[in-house]
CSV table of C-alpha atoms and ligand atoms in Angstrom, one decimal:
chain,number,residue,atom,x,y,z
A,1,UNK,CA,20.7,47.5,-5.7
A,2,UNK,CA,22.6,48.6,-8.7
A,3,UNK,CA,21.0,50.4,-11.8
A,4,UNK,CA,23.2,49.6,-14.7
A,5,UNK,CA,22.6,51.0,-18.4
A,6,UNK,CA,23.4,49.5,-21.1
A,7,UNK,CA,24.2,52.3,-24.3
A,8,UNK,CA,25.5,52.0,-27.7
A,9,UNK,CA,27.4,55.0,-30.2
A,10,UNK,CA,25.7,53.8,-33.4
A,11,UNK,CA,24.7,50.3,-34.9
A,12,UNK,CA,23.6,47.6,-33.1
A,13,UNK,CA,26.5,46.0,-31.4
A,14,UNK,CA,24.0,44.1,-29.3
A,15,UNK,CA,22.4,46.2,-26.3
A,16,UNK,CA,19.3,43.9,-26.5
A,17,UNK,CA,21.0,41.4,-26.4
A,18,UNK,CA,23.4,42.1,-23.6
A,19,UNK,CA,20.6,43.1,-21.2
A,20,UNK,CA,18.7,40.3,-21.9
A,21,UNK,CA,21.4,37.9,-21.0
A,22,UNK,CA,22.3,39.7,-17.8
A,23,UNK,CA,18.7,39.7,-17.5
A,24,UNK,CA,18.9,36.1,-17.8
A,25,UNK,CA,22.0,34.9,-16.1
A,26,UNK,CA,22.8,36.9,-13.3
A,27,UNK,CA,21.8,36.1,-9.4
A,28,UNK,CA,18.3,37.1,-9.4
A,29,UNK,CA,16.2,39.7,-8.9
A,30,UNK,CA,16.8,41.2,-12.0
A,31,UNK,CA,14.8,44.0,-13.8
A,32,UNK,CA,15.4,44.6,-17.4
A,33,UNK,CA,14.7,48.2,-18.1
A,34,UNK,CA,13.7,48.8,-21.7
A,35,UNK,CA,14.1,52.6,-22.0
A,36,UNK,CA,15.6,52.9,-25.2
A,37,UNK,CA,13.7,55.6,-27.3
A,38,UNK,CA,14.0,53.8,-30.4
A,39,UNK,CA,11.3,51.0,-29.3
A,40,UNK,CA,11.6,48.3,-27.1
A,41,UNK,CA,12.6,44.7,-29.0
A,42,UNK,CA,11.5,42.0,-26.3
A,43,UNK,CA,7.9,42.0,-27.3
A,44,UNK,CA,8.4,41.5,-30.9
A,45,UNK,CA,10.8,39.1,-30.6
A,46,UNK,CA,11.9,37.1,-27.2
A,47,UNK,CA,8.4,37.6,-25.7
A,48,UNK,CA,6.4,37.8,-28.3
A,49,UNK,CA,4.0,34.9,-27.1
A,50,UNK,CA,3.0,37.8,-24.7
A,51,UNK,CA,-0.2,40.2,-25.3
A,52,UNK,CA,0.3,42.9,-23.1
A,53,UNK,CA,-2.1,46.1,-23.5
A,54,UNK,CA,-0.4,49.0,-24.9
A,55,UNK,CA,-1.0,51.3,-22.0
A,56,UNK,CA,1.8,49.3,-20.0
A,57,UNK,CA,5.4,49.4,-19.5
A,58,UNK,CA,8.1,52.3,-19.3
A,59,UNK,CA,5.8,55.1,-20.9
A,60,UNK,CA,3.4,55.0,-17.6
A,61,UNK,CA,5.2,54.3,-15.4
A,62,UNK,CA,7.3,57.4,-16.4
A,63,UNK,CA,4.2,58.9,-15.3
A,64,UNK,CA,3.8,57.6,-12.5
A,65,UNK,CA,7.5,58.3,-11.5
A,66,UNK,CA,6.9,62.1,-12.6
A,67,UNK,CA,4.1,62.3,-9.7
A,68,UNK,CA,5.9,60.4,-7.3
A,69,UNK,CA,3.8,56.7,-7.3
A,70,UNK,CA,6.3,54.7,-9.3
A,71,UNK,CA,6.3,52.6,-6.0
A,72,UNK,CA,2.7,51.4,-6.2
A,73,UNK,CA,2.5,51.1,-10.2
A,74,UNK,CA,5.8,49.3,-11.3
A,75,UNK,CA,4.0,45.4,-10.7
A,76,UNK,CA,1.7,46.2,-12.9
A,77,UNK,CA,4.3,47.0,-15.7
A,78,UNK,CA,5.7,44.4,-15.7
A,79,UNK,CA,6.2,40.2,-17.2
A,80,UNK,CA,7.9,38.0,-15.5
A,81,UNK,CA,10.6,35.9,-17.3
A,82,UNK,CA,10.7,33.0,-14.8
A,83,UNK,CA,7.2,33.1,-13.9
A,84,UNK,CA,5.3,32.7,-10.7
A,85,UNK,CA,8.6,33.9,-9.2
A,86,UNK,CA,8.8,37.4,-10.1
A,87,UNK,CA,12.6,37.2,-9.9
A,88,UNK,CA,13.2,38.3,-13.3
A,89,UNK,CA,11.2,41.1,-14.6
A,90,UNK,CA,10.9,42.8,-17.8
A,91,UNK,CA,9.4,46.5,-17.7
A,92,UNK,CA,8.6,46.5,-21.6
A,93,UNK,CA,9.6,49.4,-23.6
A,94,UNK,CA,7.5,52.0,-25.6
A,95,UNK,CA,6.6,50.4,-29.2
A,96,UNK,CA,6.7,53.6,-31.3
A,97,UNK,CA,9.8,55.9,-31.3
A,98,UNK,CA,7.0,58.8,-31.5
A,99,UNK,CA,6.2,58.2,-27.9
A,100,UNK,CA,9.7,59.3,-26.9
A,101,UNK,CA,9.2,62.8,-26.8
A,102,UNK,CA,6.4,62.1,-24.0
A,103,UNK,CA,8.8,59.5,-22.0
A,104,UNK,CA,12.0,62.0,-21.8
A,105,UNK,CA,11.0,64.1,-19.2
A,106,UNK,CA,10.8,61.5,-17.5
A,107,UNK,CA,13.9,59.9,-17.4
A,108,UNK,CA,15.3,61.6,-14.2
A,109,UNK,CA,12.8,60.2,-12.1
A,110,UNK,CA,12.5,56.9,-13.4
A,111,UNK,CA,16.5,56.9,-13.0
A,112,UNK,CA,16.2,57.8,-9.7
A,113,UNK,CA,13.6,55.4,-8.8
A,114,UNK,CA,15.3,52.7,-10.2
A,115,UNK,CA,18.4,52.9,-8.6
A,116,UNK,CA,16.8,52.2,-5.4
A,117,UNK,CA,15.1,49.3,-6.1
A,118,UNK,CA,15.9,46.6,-4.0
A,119,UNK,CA,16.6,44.7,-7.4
A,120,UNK,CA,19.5,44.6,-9.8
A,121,UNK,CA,18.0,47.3,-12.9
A,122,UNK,CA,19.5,46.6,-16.0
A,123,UNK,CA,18.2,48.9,-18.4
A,124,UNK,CA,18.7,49.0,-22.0
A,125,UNK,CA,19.3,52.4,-23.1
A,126,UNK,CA,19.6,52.2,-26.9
A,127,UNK,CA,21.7,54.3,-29.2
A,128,UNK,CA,22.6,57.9,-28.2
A,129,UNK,CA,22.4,59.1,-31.5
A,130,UNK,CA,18.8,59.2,-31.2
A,131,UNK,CA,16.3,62.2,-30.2
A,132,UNK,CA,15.7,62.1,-26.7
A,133,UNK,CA,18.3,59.5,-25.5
A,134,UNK,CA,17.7,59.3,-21.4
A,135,UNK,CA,20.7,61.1,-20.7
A,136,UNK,CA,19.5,62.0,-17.4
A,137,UNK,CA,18.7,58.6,-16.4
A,138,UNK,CA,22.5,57.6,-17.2
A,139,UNK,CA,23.1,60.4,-14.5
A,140,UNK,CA,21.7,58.1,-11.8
A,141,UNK,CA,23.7,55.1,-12.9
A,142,UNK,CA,25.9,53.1,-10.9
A,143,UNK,CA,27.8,52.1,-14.2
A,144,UNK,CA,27.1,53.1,-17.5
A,145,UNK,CA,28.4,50.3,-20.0
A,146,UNK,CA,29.0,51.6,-23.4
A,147,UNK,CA,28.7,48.0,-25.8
A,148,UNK,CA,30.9,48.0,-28.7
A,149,UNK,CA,32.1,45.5,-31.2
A,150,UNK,CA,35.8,45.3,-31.1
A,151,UNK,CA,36.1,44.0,-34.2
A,152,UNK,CA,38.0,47.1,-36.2
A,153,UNK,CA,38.6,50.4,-35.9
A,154,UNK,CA,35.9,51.3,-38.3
A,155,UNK,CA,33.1,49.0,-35.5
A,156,UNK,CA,35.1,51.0,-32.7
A,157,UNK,CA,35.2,54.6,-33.8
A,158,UNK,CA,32.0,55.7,-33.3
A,159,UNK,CA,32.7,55.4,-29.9
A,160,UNK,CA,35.2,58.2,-29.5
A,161,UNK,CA,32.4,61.7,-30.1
A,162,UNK,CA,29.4,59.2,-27.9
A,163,UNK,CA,32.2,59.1,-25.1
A,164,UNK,CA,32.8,62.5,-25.2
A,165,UNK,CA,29.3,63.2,-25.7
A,166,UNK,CA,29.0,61.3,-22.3
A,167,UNK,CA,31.7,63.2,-20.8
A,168,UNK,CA,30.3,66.8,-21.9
A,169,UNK,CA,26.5,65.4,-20.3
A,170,UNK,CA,26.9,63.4,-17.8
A,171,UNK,CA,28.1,63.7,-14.7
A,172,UNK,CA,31.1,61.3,-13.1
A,173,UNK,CA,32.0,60.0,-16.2
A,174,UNK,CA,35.6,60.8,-15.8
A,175,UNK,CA,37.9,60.6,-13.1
A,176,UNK,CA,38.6,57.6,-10.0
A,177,UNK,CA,35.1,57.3,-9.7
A,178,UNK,CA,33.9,57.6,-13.5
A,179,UNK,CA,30.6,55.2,-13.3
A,180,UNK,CA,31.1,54.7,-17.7
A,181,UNK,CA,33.1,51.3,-18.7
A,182,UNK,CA,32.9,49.3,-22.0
A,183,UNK,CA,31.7,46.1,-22.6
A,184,UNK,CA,32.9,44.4,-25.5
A,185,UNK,CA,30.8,42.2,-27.7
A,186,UNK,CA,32.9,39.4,-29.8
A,187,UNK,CA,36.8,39.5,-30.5
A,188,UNK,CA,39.1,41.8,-32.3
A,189,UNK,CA,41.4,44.5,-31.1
A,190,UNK,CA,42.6,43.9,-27.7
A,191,UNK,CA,40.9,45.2,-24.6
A,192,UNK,CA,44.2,46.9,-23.6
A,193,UNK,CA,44.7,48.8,-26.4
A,194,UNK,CA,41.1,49.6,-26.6
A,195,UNK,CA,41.1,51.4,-22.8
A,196,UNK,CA,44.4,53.5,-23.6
A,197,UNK,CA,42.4,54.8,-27.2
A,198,UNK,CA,39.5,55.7,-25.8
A,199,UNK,CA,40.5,56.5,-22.0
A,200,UNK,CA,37.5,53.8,-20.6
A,201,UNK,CA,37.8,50.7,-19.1
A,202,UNK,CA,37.0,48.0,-20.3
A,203,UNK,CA,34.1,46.3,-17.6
A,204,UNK,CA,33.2,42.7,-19.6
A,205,UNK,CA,33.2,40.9,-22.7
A,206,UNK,CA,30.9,38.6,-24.4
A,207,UNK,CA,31.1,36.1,-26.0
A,208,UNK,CA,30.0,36.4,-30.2
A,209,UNK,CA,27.3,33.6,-30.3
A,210,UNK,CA,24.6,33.8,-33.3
A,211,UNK,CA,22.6,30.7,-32.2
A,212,UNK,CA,22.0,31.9,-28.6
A,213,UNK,CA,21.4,36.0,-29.8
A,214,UNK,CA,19.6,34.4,-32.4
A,215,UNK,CA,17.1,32.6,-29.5
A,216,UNK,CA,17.4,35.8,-27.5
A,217,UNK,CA,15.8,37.7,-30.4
A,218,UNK,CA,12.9,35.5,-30.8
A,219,UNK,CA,14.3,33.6,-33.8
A,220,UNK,CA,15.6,30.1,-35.0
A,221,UNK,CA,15.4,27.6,-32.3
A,222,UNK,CA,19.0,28.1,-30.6
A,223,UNK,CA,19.1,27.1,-27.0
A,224,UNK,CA,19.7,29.7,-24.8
A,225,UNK,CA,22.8,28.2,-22.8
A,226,UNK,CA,26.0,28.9,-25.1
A,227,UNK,CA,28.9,30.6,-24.7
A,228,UNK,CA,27.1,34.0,-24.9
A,229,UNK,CA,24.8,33.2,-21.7
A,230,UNK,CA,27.8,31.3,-20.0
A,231,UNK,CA,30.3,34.9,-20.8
A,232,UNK,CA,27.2,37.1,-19.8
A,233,UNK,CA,27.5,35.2,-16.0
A,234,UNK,CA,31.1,35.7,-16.2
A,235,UNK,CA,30.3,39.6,-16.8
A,236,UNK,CA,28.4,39.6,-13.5
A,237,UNK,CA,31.6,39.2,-11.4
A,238,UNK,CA,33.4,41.9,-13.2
A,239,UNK,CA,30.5,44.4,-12.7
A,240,UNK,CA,30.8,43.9,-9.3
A,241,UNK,CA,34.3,44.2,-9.1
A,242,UNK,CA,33.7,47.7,-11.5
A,243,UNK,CA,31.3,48.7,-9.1
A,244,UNK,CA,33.1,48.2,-5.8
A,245,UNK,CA,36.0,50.3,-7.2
A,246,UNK,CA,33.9,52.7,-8.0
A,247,UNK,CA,32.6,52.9,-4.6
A,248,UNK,CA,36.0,53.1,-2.7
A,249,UNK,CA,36.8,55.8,-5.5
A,250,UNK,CA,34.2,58.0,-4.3
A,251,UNK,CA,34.9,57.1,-0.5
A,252,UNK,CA,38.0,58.2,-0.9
A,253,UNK,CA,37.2,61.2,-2.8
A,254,UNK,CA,34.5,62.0,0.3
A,255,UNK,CA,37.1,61.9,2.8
A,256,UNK,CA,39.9,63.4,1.4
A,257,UNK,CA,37.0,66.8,0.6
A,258,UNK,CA,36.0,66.4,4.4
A,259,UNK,CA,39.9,66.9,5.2
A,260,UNK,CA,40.1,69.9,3.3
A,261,UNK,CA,37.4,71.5,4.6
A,262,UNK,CA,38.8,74.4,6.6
A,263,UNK,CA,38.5,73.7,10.3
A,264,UNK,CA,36.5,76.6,12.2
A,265,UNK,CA,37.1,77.7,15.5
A,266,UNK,CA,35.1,79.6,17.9
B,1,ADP,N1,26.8,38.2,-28.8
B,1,ADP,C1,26.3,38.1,-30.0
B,1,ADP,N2,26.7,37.2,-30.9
B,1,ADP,C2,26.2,37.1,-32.1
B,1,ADP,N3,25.2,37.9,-32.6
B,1,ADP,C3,24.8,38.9,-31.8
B,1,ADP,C4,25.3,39.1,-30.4
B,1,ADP,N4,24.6,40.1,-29.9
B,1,ADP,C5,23.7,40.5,-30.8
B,1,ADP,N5,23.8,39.8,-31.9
B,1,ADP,C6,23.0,40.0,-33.1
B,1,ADP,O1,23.1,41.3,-33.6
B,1,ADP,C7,21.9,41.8,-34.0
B,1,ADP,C8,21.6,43.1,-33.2
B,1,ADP,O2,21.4,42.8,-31.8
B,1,ADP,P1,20.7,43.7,-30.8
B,1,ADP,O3,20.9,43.2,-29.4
B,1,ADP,O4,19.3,43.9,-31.2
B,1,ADP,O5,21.5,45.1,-31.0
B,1,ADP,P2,21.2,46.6,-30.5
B,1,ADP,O6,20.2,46.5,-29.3
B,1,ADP,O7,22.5,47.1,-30.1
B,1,ADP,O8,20.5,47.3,-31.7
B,1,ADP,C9,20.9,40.7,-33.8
B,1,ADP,O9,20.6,40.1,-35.0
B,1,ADP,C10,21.5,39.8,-32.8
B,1,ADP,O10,21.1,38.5,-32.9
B,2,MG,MG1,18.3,47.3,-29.1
């Protein structure tokens, strides 16, 4: 199944949030990936009701992806959302940013191991202006949403050097079969004009709801069914679609290299 990470330039636009309520709302099983180097947010705020020791999460299992047992050790990293059904998980991030120099070299591995999952990974990746962002783990993904508020060009900017950041790091981030897209938090300059500035599509857009991020964050007592749960199902269906024209990209890509390939005779 599908890895897909969630990034930001600068600011908090809302990754957390976002993954959270894909977490949430799309067809389960779901696994939300907290791999953002900053800290992880879910057990300070949505699952704070939850004591979990603090030898668990993505940290060791980074480990145990670097010597090749991830397999074996990912259940017991993780809370379940929607419990006994294990069919949304939460793999709960590290909770000081001074671990993240011991969780990048990691990142490959756990990219790697994610992305074959037989689960949907959503993992949130943070803010690439941070030291060790998981660069290489945005390698593996199938898509790599960057979430920006659309609000202004001033919300919008910070976008253009994290793109190109992107474009100079990671591989397949340009071209028919570029795995990067936006997704657009709240309204403001129109998606259209947004994809011919900064030469990405735009994947999704959700819906700007305080009450329900509010709830998502572990404050206030917002339900969590408004418009931004209801606009983060909607988002599901245009992943796919993303993601299926990704893959006939690179099909086509694959076959028209095979038809190049000089033919050799004997
Ligand atoms: N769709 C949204 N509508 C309204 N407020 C939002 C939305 N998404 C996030 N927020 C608010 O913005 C703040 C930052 O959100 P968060 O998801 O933690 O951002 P990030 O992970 O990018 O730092 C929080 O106070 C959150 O409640
Ligand atoms: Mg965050």
């Amino acid at each position: 199944m599908p890895l897909i990470a969630l990034v930001s330039a600068k600011g908090s636009p809302g990754v957390s949030t976002a993954a959270l309520a894909f977490t949430l709302t799309w067809p389960a099983p779901t696994l939300m990936a907290e791999c953002d180097p900053a800290g992880g947010d879910l057990l300070a705020g949505y699952l704070a009701k939850y004591e979990l020791p603090p030898d668990r999460g993505v940290l060791p299992l980074a480990t145990s992806a670097i010597r090749g047992h991830a397999e074996q050790d990912l259940p017991g990293q993780l809370i379940d959302l929607d419990a006994p059904r294990q069919q949304r998980m939460v793999l709960p991030g590290i909770n000081d940013p001074g671990q993240a120099a011991s969780l990048a070299p990691g990142w490959d591995r756990l990219g790697e191991f994610f992305s074959i999952l037989p689960t949907t990974v959503i993992a949130d990746c943070g803010r690439l202006c941070v030291p060790h962002a998981p660069i290489a783990l945005l390698a593996r993904a199938s898509l790599v949403l960057m979430v920006v508020n659309p609000k202004s060009i001033r919300t919008l900017s910070p976008a253009v050097p994290a793109i190109a950041r992107l474009r100079r790091e990671v591989p397949h981030t340009e071209g028919p079969d570029s795995n990067l897209g936006l997704l657009l938090v709240g309204d403001g300059i129109a998606p259209r004009e947004i994809t011919r500035n900064l030469q990405v599509p735009v994947v999704a857009r959700l819906s700007w709801d305080p009450a329900t991020a509010a709830a998502l964050n572990g404050e206030g007592k917002g339900r969590t069914r408004g418009p931004l749960m209801r606009s983060a199902l909607a988002a599901h269906k245009s992943v796919q679609t993303a993601l299926s024209a990704r893959r006939t990209a690179q099909t086509a890509i694959a076959l028209r290299d095979t038809d190049s390939l000089p033919v050799v005779t004997r």
